[in-house]
Structure formats: structure tokens, C-alpha cells
PDB file of C-alpha atoms in Angstrom:
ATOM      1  CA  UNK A 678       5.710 -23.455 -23.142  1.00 36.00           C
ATOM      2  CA  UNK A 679       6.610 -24.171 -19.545  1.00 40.00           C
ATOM      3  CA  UNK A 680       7.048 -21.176 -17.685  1.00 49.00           C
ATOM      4  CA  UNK A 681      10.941 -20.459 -16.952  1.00 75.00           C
ATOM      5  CA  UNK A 682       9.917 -19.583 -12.942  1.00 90.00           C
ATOM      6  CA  UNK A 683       7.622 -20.942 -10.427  1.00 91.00           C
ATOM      7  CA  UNK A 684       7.656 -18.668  -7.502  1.00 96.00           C
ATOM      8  CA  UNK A 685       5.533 -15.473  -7.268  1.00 97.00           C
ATOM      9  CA  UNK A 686       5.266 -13.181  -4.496  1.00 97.00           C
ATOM     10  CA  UNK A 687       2.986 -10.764  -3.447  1.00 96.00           C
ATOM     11  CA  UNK A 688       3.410  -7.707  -0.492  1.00 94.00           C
ATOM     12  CA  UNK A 689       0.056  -7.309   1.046  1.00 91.00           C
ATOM     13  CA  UNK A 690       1.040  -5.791   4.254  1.00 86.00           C
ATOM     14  CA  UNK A 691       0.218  -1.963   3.616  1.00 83.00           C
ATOM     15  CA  UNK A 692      -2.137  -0.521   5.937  1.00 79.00           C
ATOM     16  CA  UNK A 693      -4.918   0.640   2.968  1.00 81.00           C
ATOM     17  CA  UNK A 694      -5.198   4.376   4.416  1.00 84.00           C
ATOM     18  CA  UNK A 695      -6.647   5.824   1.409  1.00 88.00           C
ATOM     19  CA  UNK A 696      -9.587   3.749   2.124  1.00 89.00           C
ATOM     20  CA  UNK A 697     -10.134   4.183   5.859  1.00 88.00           C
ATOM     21  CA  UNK A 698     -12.326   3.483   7.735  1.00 90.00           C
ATOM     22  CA  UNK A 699     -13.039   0.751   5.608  1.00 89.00           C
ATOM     23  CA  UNK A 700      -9.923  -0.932   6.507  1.00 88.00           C
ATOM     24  CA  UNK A 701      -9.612  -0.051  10.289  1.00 88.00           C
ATOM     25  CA  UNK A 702     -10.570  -4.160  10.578  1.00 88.00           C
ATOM     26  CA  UNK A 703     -10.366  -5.360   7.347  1.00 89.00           C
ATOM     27  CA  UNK A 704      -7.008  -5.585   4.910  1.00 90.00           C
ATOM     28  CA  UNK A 705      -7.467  -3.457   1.937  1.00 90.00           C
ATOM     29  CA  UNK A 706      -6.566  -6.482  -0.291  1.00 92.00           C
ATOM     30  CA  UNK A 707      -9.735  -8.404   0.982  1.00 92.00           C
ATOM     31  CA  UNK A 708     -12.220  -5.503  -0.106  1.00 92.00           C
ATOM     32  CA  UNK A 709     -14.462  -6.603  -2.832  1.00 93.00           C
ATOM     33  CA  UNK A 710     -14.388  -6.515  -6.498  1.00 93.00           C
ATOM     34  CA  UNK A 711     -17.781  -7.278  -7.640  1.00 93.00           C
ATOM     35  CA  UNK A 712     -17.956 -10.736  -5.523  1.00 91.00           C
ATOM     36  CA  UNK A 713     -13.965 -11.680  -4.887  1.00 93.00           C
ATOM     37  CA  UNK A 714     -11.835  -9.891  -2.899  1.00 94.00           C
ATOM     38  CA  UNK A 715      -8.813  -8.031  -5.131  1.00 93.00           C
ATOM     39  CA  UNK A 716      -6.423 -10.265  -3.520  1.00 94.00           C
ATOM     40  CA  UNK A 717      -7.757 -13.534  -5.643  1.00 95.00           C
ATOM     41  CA  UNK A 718      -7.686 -11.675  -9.009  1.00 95.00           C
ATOM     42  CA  UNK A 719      -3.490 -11.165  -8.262  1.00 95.00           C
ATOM     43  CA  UNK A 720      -3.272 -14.540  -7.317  1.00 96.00           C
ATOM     44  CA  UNK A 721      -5.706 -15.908 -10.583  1.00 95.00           C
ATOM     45  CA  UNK A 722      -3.095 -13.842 -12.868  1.00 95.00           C
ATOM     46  CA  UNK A 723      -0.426 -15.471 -11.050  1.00 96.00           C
ATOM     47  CA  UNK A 724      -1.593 -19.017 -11.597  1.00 95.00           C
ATOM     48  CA  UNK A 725      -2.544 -18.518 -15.561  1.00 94.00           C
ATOM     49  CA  UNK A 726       0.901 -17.825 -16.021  1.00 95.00           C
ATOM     50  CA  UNK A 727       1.942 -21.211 -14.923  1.00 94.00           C
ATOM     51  CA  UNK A 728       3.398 -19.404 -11.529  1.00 95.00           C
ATOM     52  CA  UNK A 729       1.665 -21.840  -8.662  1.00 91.00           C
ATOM     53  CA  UNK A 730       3.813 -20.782  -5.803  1.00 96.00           C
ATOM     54  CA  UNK A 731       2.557 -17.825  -3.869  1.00 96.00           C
ATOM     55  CA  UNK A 732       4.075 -16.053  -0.704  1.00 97.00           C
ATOM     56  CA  UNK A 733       2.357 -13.710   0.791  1.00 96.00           C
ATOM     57  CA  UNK A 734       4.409 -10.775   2.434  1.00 95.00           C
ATOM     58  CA  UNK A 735       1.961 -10.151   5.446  1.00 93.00           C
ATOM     59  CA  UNK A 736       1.400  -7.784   8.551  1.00 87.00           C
ATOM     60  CA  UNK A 737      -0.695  -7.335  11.544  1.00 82.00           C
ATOM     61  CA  UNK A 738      -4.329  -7.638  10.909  1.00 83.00           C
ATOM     62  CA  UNK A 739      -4.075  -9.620   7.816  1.00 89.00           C
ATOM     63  CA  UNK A 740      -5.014 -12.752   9.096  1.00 91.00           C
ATOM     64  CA  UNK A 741      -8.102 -13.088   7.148  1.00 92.00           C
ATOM     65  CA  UNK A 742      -6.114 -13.109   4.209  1.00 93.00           C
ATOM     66  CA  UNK A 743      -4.798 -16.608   5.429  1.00 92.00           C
ATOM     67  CA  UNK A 744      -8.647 -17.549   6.237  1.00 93.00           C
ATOM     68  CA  UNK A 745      -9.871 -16.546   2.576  1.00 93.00           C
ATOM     69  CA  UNK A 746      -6.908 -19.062   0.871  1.00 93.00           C
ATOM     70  CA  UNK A 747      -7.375 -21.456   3.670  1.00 92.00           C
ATOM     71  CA  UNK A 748     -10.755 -24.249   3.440  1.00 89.00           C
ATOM     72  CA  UNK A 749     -13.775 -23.829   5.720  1.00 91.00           C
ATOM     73  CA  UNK A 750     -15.313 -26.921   6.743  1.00 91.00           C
ATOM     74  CA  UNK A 751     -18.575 -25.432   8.169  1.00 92.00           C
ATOM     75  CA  UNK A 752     -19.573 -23.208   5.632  1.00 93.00           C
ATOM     76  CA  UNK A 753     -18.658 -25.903   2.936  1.00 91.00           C
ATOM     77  CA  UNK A 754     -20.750 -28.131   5.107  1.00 93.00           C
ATOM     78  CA  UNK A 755     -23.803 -25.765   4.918  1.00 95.00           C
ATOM     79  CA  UNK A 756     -23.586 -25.793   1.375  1.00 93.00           C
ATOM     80  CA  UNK A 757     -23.813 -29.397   0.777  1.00 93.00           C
ATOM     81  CA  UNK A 758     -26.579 -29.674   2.866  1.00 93.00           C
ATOM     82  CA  UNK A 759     -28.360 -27.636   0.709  1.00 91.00           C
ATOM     83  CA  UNK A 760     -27.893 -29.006  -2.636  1.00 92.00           C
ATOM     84  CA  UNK A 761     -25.924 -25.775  -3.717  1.00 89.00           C
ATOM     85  CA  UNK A 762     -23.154 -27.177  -5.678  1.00 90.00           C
ATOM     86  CA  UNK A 763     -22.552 -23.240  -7.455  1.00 89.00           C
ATOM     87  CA  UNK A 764     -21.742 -21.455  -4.605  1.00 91.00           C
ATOM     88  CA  UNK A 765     -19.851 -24.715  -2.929  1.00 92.00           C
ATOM     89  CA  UNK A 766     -17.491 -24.368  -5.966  1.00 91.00           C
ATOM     90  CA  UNK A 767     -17.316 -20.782  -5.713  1.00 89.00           C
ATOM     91  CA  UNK A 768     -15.674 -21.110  -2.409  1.00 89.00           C
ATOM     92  CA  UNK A 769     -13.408 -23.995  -3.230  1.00 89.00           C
ATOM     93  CA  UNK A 770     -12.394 -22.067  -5.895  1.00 89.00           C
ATOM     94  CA  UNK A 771      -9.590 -20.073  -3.841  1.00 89.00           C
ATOM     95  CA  UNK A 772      -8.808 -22.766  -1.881  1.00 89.00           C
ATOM     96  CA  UNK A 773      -7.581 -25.017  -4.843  1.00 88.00           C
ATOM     97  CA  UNK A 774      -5.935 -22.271  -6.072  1.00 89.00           C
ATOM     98  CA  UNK A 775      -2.550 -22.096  -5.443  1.00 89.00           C
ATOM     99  CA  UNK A 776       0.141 -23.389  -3.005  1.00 93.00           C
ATOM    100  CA  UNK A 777       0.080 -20.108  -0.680  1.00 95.00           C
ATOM    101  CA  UNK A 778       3.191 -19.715   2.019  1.00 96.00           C
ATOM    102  CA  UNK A 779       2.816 -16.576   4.459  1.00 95.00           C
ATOM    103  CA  UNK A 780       5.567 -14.731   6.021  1.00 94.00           C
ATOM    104  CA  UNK A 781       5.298 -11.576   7.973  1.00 92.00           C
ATOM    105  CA  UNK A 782       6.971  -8.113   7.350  1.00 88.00           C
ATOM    106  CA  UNK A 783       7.334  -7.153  10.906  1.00 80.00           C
ATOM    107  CA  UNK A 784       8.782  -3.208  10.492  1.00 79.00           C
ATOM    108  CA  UNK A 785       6.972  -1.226   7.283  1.00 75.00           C
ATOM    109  CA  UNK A 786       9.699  -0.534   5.841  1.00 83.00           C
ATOM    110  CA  UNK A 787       8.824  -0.095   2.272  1.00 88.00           C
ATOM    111  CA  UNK A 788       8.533  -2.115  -0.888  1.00 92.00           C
ATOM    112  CA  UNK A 789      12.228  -3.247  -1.142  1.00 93.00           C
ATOM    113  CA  UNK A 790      12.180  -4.774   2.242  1.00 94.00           C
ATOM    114  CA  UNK A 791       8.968  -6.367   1.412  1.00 94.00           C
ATOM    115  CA  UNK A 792      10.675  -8.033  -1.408  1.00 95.00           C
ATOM    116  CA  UNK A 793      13.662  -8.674   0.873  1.00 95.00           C
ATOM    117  CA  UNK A 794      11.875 -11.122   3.050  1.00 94.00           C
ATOM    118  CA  UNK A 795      10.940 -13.516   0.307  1.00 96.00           C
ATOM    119  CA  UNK A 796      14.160 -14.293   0.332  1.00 95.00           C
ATOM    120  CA  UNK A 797      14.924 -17.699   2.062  1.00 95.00           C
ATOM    121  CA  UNK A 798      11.791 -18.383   0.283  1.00 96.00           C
ATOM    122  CA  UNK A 799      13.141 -17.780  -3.236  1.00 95.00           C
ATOM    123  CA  UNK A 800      16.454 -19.196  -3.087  1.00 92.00           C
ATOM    124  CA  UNK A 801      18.472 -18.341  -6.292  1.00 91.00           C
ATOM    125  CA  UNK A 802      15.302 -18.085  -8.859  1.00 92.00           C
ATOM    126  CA  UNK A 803      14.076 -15.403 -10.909  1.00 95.00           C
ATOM    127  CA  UNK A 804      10.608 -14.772  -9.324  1.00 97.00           C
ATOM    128  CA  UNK A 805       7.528 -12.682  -9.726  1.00 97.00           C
ATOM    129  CA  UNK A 806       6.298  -9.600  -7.654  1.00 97.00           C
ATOM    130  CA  UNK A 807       2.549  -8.584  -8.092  1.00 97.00           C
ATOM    131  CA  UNK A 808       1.283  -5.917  -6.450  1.00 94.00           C
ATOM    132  CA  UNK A 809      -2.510  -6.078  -5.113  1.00 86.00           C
ATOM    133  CA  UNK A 810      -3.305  -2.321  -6.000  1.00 86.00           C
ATOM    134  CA  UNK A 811      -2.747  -3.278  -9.997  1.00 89.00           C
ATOM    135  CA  UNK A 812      -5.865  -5.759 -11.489  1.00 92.00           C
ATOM    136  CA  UNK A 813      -4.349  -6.672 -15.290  1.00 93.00           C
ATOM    137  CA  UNK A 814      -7.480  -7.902 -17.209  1.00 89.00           C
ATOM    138  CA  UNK A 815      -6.876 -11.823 -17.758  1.00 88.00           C
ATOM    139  CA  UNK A 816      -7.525 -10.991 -21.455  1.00 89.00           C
ATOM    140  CA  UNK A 817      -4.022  -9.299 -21.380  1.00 91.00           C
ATOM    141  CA  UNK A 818      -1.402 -11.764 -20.567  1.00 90.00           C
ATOM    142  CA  UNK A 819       1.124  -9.000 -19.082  1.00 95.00           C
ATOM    143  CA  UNK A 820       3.223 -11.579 -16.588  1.00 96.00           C
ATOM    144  CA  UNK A 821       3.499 -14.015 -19.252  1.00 95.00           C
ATOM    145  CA  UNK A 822       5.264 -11.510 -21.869  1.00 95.00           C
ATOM    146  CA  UNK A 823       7.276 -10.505 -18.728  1.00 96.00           C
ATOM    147  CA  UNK A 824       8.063 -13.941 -18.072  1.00 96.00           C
ATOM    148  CA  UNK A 825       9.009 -14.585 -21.907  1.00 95.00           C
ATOM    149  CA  UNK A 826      11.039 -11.796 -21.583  1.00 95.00           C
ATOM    150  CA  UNK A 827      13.487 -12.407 -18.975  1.00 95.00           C
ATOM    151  CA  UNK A 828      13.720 -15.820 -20.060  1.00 94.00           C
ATOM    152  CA  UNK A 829      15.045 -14.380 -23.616  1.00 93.00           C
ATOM    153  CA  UNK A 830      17.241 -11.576 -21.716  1.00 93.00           C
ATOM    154  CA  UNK A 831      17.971 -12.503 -18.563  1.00 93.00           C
ATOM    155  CA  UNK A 832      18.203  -9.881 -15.167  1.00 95.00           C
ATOM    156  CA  UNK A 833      14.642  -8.001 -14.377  1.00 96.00           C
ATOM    157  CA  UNK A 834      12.003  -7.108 -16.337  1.00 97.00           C
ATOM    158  CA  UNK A 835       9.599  -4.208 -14.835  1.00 96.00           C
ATOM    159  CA  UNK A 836       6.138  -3.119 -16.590  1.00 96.00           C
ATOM    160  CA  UNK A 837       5.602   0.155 -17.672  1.00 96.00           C
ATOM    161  CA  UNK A 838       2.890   2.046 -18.385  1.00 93.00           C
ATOM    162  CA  UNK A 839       2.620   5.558 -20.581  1.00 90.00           C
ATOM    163  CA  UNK A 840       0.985   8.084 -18.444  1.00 89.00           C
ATOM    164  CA  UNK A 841      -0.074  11.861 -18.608  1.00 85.00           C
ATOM    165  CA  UNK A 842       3.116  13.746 -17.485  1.00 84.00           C
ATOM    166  CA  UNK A 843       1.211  15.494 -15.378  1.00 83.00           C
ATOM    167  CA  UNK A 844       0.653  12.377 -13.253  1.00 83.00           C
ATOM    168  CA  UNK A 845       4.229  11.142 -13.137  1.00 82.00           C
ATOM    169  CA  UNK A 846       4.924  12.386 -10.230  1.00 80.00           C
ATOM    170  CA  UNK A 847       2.687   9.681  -8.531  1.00 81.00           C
ATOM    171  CA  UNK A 848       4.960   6.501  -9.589  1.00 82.00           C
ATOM    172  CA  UNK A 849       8.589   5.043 -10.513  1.00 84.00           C
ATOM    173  CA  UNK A 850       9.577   6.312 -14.083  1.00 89.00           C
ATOM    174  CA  UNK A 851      11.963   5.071 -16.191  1.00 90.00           C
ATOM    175  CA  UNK A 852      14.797   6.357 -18.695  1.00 90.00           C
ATOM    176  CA  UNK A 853      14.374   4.017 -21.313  1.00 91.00           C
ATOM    177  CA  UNK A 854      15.629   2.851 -25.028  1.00 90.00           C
ATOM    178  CA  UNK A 855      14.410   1.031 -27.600  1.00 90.00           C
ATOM    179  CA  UNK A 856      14.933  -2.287 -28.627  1.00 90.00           C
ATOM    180  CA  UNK A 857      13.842  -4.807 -31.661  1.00 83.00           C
ATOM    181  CA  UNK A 858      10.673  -5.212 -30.117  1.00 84.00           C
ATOM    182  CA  UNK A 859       7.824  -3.154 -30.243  1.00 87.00           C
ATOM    183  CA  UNK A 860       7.000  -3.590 -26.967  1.00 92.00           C
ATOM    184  CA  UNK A 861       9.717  -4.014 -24.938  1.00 94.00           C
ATOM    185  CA  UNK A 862      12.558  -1.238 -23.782  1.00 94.00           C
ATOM    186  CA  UNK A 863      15.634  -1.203 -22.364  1.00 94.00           C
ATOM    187  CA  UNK A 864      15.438   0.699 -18.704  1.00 94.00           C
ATOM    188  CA  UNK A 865      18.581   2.090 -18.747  1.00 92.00           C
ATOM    189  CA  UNK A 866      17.648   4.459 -15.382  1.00 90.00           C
ATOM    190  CA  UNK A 867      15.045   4.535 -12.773  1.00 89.00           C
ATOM    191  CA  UNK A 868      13.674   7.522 -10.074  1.00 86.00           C
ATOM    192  CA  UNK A 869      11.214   7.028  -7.617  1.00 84.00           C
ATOM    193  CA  UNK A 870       8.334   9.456  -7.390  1.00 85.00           C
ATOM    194  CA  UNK A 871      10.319  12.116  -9.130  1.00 85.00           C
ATOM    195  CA  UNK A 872       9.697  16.075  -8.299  1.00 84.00           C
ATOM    196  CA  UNK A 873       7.035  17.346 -11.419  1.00 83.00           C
ATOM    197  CA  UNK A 874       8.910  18.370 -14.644  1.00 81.00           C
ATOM    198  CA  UNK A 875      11.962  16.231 -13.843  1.00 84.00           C
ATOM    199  CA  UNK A 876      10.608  12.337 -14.717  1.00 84.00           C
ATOM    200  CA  UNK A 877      13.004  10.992 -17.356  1.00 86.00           C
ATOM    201  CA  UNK A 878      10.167   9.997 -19.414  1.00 87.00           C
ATOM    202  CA  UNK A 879       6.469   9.459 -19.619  1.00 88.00           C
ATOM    203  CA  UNK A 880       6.441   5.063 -18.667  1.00 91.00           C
ATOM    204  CA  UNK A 881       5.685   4.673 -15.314  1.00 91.00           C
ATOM    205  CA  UNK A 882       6.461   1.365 -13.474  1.00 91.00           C
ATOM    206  CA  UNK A 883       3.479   0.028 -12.607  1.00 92.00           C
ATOM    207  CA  UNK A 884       2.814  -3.362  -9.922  1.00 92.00           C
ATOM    208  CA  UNK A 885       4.323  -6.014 -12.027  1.00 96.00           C
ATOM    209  CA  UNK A 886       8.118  -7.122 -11.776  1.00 97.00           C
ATOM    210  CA  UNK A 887       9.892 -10.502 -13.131  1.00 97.00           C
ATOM    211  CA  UNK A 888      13.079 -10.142 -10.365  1.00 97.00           C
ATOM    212  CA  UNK A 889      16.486 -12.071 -10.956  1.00 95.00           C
ATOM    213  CA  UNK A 890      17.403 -13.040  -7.579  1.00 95.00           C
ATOM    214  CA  UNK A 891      20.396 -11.101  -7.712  1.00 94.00           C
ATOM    215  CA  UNK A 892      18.354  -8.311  -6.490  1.00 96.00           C
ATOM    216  CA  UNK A 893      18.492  -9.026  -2.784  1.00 96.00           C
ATOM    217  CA  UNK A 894      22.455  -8.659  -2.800  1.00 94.00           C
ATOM    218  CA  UNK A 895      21.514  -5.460  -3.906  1.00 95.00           C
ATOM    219  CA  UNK A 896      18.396  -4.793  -1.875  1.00 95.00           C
ATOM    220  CA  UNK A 897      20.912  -5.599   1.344  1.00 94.00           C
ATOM    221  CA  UNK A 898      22.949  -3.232   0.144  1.00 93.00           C
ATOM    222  CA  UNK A 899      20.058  -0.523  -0.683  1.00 91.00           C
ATOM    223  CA  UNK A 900      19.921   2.451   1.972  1.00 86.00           C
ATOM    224  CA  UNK A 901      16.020   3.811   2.729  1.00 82.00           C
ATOM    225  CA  UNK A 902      15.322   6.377   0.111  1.00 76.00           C
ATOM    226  CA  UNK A 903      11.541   8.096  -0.511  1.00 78.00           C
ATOM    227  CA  UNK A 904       9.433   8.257   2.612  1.00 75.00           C
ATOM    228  CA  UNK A 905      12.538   6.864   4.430  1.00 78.00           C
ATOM    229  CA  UNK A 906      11.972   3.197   3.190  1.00 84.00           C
ATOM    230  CA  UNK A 907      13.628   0.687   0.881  1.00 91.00           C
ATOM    231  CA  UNK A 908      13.130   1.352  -2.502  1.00 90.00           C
ATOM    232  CA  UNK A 909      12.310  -1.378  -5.273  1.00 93.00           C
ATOM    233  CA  UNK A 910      12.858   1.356  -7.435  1.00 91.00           C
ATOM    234  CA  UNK A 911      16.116   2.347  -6.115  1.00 92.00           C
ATOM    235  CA  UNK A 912      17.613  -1.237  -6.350  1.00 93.00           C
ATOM    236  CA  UNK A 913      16.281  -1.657 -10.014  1.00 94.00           C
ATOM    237  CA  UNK A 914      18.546   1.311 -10.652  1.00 92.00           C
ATOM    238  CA  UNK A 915      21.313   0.748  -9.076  1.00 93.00           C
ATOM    239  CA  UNK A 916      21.058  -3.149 -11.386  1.00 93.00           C
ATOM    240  CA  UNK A 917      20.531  -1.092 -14.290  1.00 91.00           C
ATOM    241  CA  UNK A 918      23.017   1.348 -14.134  1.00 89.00           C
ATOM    242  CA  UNK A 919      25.566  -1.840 -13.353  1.00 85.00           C
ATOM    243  CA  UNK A 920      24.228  -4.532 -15.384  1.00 77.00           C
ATOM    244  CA  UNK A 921      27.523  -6.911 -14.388  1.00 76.00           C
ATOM    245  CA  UNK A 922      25.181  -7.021 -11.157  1.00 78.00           C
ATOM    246  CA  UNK A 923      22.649  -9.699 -11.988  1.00 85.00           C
ATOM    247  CA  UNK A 924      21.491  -8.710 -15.557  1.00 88.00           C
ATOM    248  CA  UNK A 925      20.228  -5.920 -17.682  1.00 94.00           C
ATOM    249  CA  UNK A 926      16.753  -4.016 -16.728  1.00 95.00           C
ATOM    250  CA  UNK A 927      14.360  -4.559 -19.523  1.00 96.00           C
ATOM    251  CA  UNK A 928      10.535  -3.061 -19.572  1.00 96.00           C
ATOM    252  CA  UNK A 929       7.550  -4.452 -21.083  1.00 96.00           C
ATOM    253  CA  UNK A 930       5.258  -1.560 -22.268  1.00 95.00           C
ATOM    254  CA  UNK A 931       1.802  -2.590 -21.227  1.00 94.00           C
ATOM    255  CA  UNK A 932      -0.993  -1.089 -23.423  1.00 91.00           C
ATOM    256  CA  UNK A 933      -3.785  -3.487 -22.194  1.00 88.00           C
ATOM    257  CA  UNK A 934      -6.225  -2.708 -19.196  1.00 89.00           C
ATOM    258  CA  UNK A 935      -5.045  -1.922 -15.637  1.00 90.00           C
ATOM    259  CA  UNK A 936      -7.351  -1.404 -13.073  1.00 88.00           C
ATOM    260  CA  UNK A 937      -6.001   0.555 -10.072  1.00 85.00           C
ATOM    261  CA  UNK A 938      -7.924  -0.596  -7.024  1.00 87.00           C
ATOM    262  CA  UNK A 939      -5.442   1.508  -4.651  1.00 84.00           C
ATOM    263  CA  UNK A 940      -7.246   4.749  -5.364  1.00 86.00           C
ATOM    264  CA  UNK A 941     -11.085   5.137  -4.724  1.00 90.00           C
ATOM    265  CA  UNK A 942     -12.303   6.420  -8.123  1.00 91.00           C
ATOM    266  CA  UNK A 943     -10.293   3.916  -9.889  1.00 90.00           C
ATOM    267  CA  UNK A 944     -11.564   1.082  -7.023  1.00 92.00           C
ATOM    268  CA  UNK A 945     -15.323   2.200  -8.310  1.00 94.00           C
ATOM    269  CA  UNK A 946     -14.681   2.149 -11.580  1.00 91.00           C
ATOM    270  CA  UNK A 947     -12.831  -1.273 -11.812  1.00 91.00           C
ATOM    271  CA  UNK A 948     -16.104  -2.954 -10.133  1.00 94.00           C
ATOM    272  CA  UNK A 949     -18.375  -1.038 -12.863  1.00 94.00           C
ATOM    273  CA  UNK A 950     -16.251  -2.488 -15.730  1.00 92.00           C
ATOM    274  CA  UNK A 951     -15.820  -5.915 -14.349  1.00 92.00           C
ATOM    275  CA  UNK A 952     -19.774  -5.817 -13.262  1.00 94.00           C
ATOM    276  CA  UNK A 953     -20.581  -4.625 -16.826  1.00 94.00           C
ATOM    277  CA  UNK A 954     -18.926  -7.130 -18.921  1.00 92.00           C
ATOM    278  CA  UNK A 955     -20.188 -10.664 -16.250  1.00 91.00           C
ATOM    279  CA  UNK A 956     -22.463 -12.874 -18.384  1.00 92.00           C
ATOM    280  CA  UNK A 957     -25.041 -13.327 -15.040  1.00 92.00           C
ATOM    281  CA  UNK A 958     -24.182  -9.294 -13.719  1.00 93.00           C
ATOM    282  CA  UNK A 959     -23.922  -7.342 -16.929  1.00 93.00           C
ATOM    283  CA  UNK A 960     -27.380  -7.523 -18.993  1.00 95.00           C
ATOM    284  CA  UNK A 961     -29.328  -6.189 -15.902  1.00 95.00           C
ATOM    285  CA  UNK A 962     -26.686  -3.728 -14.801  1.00 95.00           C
ATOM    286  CA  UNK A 963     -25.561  -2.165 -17.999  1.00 94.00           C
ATOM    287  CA  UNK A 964     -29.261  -1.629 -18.421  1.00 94.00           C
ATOM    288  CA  UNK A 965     -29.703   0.213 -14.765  1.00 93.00           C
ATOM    289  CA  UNK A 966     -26.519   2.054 -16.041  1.00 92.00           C
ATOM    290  CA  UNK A 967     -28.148   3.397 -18.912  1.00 91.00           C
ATOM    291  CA  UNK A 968     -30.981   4.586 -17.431  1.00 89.00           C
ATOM    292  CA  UNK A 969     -29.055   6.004 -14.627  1.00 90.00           C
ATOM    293  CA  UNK A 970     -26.841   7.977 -16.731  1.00 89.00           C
ATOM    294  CA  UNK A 971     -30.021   9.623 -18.879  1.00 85.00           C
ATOM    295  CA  UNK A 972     -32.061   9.756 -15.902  1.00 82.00           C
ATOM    296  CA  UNK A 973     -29.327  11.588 -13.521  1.00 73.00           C
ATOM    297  CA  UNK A 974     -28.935  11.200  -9.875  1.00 63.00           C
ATOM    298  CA  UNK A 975     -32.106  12.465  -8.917  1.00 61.00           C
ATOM    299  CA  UNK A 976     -34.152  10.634 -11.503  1.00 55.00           C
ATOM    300  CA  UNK A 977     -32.338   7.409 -10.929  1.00 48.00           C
ATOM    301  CA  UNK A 978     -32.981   7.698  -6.916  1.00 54.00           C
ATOM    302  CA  UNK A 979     -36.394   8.496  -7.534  1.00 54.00           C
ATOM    303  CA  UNK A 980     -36.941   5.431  -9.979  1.00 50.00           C
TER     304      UNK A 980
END
């Protein structure tokens, strides 16, 4: 089935502190995952669900994100030259990719306003927003069901992930209900980074939205919330709690495998799992992972 929108977008102009000084020079989307940087898997779950326009909501510094989508003669050249056809197609790869447009965020000024300057770009589509921080396994079409979704229901469609209440503190959480579908929930309320003990429930939004364009009325209209910046969050609410807006809120609980490359640990452990389960990577490393793990540190440093 053809997909109902085209147009994805995806903010990549946060400055990557957690993972300083790492990203002093380099964005924090271009750091590697295994051999691609995490900005190509976004863009890869883009494209599989039929969504083959990408703008990029940029900053200062992020010019080699722009380089990495764009071709490079010499380097393709050098691989001719030397028979090495694997590697040549390797870095075609994310040039073919996409059509990718680039426009720059010039004040941080949170998510919302991030959103806000796709804009122009937009028009009056429903549209995607993936965030770079959130790698969805391809084997778990999440932006497709989204996509199904809000063609079937109209307005936005947000994913949501169960977490430990003890951790929901660290995203958007939603006040939900249920619906025919196993898997997808009304959102009838939304809070941003809510104080411990007070989340209305345990789903947490997590980096995937399907957006009715309605929401940049709204977003216009949104004052700076948490951390003194526009709020996604807070305009999904405000469309929820008035769904004469631009639709209904709907949620797609997502029970498939995240990994979270904003946060170190998580950043480590995505490149293990993805390492692990490569055809040319995982044989040999699953191996050395085995033996490190019943070897320990020491023994494995030794060896």
C-alpha cells in the first residue's frame, strides 16, 4: 500500500553533550554504529516506509552531515581504481538514499521549534518526525503502523513505549485509553518530563511522531515550557485536549527493539547487538564475547 505521506523530518541540531568531548568537532548524529553513522539508520527507517523526502533540521557544526548524504568524487574515484566495487557501493549507498533538503535552526530553542521550521517545507501534509537518539530495529516496522494509523484516524499519532516508573521522569508520558486495537491508544493527555510519582502513566513518548500539519498553528501559538523551550510535548497536548484542532492524538505502543544511542551505555550496547547479529561481524565477535565474558576483564586483556 502506498504510503499516505511523503515528507519526513528529522532535528539533528542538538549539541550531543552527554558525549563530549567526542562531539566538540563532530555532530553526535555522525558517531558510529558499528560502520554507519546513527544518522543513516533514521534515514534507512525513513525510506522503508515509503517516506523519500528528508529535511534535515540543522545547526552550527553540522556540516558534515550534508558531506555524508552528499557524493564524493575522489574517494569514489579511489575506489574504482582499485577494483573495489564493495566498499564503492557502500559509500553510494547514502548517497542514493533519499532526496535530503537542509535547513538550519538558528536559536536552540527546543524540539517544538525544531519542528516549527519544517514548515514552509511541509506545506499542509501530515509528515514524519524521527529523532536520531531512537534506532527502531528494521525488523520492527514502527513508522509504518504509525503511518497506517493516522491514515485510519486522522490528527497525530506519537509512539509510546512502557517503561519502569522509576524512569519516567526522563521522557514525555502520556494519559492514555484504550481502543479496539491491541496496540494502539488513545492519548487523551500529555506532560513533559513530569516530577517522579506524578507521570499519568507508565508509556513514555519515545522519538517517533506521524504530525498532522495542523500542529504548527498550534506550535505558533505554544509558549516555551521545560528548560525554557518549545515543547513537542506541550503542543501534542494542547491538540489532544482540543481535538476540533487538527485531529485526535492516537499512540502506537511499540513493544519491538529501540536502541537509545543518546545515552552512553545504551550507545555501547546498541553497537554490541547490531555487531552480534552482522552475517560478516557476528561469528568472530560473538565468539570474542564469549570468551570475554568467562574470561573477565583481566583474562580477556591478557588473551
Amino acid at each position: 500500500m502506498s504510503p499516505t505521506i511523503s515528507k519526513a523530518v528529522i532535528p539533528a541540531a542538538g549539541l550531543g553533550t552527554r558525549f563530549l568531548p567526542a562531539t566538540k568537532a563532530t555532530p553526535k548524529e555522525m558517531l558510529p554504529v558499528v560502520d554507519k553513522p546513527a544518522i543513516q539508520y533514521v534515514v534507512e527507517e525513513a525510506v522503508a516506509a515509503g517516506l523519500d523526502d528528508v529535511l534535515m533540521i540543522t545547526g552550527r557544526n553540522k556540516r558534515p552531515l550534508e558531506d555524508h548524504f552528499d557524493r564524493n568524487y575522489e574517494l569514489e574515484s579511489a575506489l574504482r581504481r582499485k577494483g573495489d566495487g564493495e566498499r564503492l557501493a557502500r559509500v553510494q549507498e547514502s548517497t542514493d538514499l533519499a532526496t535530503i533538503h537542509y535547513v538550519r535552526q538558528g536559536d536552540p530553542r527546543g524540539l517544538g521549534h525544531a519542528v516549527l521550521c519544517a514548515a514552509p517545507h511541509v506545506g499542509d501534509q501530515a509528515f514524519a518526525v524521527l529523532l536520531g537518539d531512537d534506532l527502531i530495529d528494521p525488523r520492527d516496522p514502527l513508522l509504518s503502523r504509525m503511518i497506517d494509523v493516522q491514515a485510519r484516524h486522522g490528527g497525530s499519532v506519537v509512539a509510546l513505549l512502557e517503561v519502569d516508573p522509576a524512569q519516567s521522569h526522563l521522557y514525555g508520558c502520556a494519559a492514555v485509553e484504550s481502543t479496539g486495537d491491541g496496540d494502539v491508544v488513545r492519548v487523551t493527555g500529555l506532560v513533559e518530563k513530569p516530577a517522579p510519582g506524578t507521570a499519568p502513566s507508565n508509556y513514555a513518548v519515545i522519538g517517533r511522531y506521524v504530525l498532522d500539519p495542523g500542529i504548527f498553528g498550534i506550535l505558533r501559538r505554544t509558549e516555551p515550557g521545560r528548560g525554557n523551550e518549545i515543547q513537542l510535548t506541550d503542543a501534542l497536548q494542547t491538540q489532544a485536549a482540543d481535538e476540533g484542532v487538527c485531529g485526535p492524538v492516537h499512540g502506537v505502543l511499540f513493544r519491538g527493539r529501540r536502541y537509545d544511542t543518546g545515552d552512553r551505555s545504551d550507545y555501547l550496547r546498541a553497537i554490541v547487538r547490531l555487531a552480534s547479529e552482522r552475517e560478516d561481524l557476528g561469528p568472530e565477535f560473538r565468539a570474542w564475547l564469549r570468551e570475554f565474558v568467562r574470561d573477565g576483564m583481566d583474562g580477556a586483556a591478557a588473551g
